[in-house]
Tab-separated table of N, CA and C in Angstrom:
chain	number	residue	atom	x	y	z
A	95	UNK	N	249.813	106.948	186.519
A	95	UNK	CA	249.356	107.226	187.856
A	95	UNK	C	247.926	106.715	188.009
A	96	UNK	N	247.671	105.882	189.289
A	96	UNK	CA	245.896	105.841	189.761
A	96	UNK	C	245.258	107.198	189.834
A	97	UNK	N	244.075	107.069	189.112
A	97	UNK	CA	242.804	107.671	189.406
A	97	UNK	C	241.907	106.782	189.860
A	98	UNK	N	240.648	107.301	190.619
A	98	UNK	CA	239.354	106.800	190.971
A	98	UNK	C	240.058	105.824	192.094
A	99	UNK	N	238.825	105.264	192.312
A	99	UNK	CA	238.958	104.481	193.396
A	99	UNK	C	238.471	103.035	192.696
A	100	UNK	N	238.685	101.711	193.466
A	100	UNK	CA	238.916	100.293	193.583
A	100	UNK	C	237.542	99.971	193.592
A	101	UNK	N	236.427	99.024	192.921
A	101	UNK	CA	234.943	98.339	193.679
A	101	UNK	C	235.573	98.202	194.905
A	102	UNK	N	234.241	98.591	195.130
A	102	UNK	CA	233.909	98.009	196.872
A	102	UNK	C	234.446	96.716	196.885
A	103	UNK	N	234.527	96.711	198.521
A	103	UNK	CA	235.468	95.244	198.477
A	103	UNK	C	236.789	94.863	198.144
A	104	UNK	N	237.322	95.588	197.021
A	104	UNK	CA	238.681	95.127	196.873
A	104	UNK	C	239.741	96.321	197.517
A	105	UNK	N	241.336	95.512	197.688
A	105	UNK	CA	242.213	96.733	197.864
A	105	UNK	C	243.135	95.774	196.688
A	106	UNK	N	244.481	97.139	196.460
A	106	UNK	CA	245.230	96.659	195.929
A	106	UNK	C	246.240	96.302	196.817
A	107	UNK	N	246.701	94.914	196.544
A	107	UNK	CA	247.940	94.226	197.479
A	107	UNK	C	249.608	94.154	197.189
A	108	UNK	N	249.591	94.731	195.617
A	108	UNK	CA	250.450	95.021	195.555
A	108	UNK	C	250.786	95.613	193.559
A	109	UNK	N	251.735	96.456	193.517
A	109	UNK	CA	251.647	97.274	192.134
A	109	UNK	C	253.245	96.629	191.420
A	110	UNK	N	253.523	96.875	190.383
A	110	UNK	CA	254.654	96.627	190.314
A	110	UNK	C	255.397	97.413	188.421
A	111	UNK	N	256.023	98.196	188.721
A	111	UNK	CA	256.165	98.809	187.298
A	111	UNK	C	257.091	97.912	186.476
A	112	UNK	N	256.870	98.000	185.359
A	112	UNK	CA	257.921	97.155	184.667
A	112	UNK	C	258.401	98.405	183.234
A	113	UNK	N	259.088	98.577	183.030
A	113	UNK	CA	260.870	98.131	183.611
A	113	UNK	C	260.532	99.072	184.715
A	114	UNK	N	261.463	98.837	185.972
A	114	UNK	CA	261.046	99.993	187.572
A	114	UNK	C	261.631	101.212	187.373
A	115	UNK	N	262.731	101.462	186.520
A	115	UNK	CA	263.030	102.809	186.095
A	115	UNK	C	263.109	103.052	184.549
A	116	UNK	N	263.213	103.996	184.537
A	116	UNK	CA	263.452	104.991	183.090
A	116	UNK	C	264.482	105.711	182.893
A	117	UNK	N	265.498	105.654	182.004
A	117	UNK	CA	266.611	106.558	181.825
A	117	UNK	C	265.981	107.606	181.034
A	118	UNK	N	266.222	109.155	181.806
A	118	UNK	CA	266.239	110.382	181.099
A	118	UNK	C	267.061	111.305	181.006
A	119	UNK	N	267.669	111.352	179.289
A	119	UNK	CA	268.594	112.192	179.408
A	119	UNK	C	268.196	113.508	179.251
A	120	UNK	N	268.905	114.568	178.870
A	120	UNK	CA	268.712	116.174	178.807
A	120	UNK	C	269.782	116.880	179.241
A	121	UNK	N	269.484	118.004	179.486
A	121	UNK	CA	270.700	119.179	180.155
A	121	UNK	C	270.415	119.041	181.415
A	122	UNK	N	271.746	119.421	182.261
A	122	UNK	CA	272.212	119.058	183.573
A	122	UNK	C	270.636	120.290	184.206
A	123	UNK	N	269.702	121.494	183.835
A	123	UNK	CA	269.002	121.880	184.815
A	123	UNK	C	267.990	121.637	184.709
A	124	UNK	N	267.477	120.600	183.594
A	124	UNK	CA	266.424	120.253	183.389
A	124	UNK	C	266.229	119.312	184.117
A	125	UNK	N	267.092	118.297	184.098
A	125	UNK	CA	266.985	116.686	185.158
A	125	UNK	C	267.496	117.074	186.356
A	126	UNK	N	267.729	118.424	187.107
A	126	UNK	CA	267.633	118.518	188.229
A	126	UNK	C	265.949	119.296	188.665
A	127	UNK	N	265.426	119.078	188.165
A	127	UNK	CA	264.468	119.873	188.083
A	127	UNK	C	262.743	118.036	188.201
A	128	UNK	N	263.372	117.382	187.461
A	128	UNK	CA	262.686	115.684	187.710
A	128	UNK	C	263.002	114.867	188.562
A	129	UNK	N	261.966	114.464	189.291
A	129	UNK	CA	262.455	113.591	190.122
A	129	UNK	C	261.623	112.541	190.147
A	130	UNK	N	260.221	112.699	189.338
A	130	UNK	CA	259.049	111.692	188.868
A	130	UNK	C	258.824	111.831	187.366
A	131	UNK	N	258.580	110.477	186.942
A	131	UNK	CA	258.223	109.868	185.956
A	131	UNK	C	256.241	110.293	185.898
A	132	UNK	N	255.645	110.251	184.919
A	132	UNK	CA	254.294	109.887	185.622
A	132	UNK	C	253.724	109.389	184.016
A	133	UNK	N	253.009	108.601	184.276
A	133	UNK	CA	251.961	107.942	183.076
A	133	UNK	C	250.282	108.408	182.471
A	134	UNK	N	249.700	108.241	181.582
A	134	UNK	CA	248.900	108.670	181.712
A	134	UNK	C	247.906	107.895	182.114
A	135	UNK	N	246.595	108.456	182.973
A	135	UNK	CA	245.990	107.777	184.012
A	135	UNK	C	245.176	106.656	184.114
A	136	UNK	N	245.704	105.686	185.087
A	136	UNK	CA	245.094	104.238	185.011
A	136	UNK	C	244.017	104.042	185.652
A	137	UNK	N	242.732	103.931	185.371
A	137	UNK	CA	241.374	103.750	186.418
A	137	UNK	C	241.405	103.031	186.732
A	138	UNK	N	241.101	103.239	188.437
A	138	UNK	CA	240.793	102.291	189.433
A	138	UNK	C	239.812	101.163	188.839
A	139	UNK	N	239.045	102.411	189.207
A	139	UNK	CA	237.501	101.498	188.901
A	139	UNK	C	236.860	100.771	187.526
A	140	UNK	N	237.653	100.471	187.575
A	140	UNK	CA	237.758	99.958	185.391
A	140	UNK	C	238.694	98.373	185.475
A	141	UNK	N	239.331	98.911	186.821
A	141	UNK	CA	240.259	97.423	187.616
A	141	UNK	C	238.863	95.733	187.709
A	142	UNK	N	238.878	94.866	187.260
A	142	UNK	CA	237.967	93.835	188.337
A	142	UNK	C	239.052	92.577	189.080
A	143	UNK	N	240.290	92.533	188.670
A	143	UNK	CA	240.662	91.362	189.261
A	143	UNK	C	242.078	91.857	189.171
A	144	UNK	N	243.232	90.896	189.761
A	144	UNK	CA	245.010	90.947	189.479
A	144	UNK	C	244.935	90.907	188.045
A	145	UNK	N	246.178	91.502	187.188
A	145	UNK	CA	246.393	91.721	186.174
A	145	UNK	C	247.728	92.582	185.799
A	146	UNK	N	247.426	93.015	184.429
A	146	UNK	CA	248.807	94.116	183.857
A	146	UNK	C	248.220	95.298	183.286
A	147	UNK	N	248.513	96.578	183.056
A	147	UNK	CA	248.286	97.222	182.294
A	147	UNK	C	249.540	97.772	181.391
A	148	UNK	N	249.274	97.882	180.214
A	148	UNK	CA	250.048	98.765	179.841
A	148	UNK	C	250.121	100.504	179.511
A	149	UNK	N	250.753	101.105	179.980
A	149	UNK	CA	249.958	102.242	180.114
A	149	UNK	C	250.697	103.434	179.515
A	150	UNK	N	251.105	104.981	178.187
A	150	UNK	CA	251.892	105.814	178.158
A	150	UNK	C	252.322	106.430	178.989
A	151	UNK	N	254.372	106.652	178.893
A	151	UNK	CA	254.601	107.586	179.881
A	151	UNK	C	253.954	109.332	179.053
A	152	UNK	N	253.701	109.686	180.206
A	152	UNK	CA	253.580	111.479	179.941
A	152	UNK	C	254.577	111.966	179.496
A	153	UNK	N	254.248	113.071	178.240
A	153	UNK	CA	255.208	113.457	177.678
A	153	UNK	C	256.002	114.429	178.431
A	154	UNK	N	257.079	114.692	178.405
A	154	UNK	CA	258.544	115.125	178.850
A	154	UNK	C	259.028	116.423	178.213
A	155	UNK	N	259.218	117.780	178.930
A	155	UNK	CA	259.722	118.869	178.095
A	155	UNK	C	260.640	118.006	176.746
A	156	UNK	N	261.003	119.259	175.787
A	156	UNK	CA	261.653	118.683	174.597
A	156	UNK	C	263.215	118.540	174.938
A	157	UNK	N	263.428	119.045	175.904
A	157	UNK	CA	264.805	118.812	176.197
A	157	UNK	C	265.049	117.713	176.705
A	158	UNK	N	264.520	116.889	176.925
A	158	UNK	CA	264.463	115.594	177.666
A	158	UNK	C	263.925	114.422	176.769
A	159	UNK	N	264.456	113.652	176.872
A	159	UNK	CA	264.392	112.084	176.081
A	159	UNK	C	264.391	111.043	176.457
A	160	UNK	N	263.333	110.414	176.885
A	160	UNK	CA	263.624	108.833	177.297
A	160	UNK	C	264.385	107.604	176.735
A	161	UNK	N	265.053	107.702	175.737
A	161	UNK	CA	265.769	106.943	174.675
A	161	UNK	C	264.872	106.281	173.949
A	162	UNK	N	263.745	106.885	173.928
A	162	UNK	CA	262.629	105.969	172.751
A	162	UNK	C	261.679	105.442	173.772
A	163	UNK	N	261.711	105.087	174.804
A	163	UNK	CA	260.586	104.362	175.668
A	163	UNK	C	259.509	105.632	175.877
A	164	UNK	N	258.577	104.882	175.545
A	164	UNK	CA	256.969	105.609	175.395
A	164	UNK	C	255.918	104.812	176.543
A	165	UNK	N	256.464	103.392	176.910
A	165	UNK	CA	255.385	102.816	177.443
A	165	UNK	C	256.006	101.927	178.859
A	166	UNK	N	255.250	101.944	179.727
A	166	UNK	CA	255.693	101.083	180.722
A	166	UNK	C	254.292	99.920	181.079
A	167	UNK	N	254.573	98.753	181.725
A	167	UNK	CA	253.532	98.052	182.302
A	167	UNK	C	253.565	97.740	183.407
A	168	UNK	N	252.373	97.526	184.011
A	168	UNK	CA	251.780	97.900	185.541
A	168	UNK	C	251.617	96.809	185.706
A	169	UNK	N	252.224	95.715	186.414
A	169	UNK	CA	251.413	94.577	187.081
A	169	UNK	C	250.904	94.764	188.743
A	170	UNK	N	249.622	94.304	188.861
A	170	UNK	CA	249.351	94.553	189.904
A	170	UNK	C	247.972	93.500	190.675
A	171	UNK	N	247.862	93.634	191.881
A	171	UNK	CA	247.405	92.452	192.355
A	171	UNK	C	245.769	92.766	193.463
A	172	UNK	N	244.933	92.602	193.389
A	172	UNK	CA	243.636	93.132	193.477
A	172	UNK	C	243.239	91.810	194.553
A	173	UNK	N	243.074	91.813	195.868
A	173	UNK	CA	242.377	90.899	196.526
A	173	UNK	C	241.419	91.416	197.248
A	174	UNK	N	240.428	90.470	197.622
A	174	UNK	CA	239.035	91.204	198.155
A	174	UNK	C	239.256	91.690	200.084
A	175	UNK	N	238.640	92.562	200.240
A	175	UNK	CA	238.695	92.927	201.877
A	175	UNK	C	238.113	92.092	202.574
């Protein structure tokens, strides 16, 4: 997930997760209970140009398992205002 905010001047034009979903298995009241994924936090302001990050997903009650995926990457695209 973003924290902070962008330098002055820039916005972001566009984000893009890679892989765009995550399979999570578990018991049927636990995954009714998820409906977001979330990562741990990507600074804005640490951003200077378009790029990738790679970033950890947040860990997941124990009943729940991503099939081994720990990490996703962020491509994303930074143009000036």
């Amino acid at each position: 997930h973003w924290v902070g905010k962008l330098p002055q001047g820039m916005i972001m034009a566009s984000n893009k997760a890679v892989p765009p979903s995550v399979k999570v298995t578990g018991g049927a009241l636990s995954l009714q209970e998820i409906s977001t994924l979330f990562t741990t936090p990507i600074q804005l302001d640490r951003l200077t140009g378009s790029g990738s990050v790679t970033t950890a997903l947040s860990p997941l009650p124990e009943a729940m398992k991503t099939g081994g995926m720990k990490k996703i990457t962020v491509h994303y695209e930074l143009i000036g205002k």
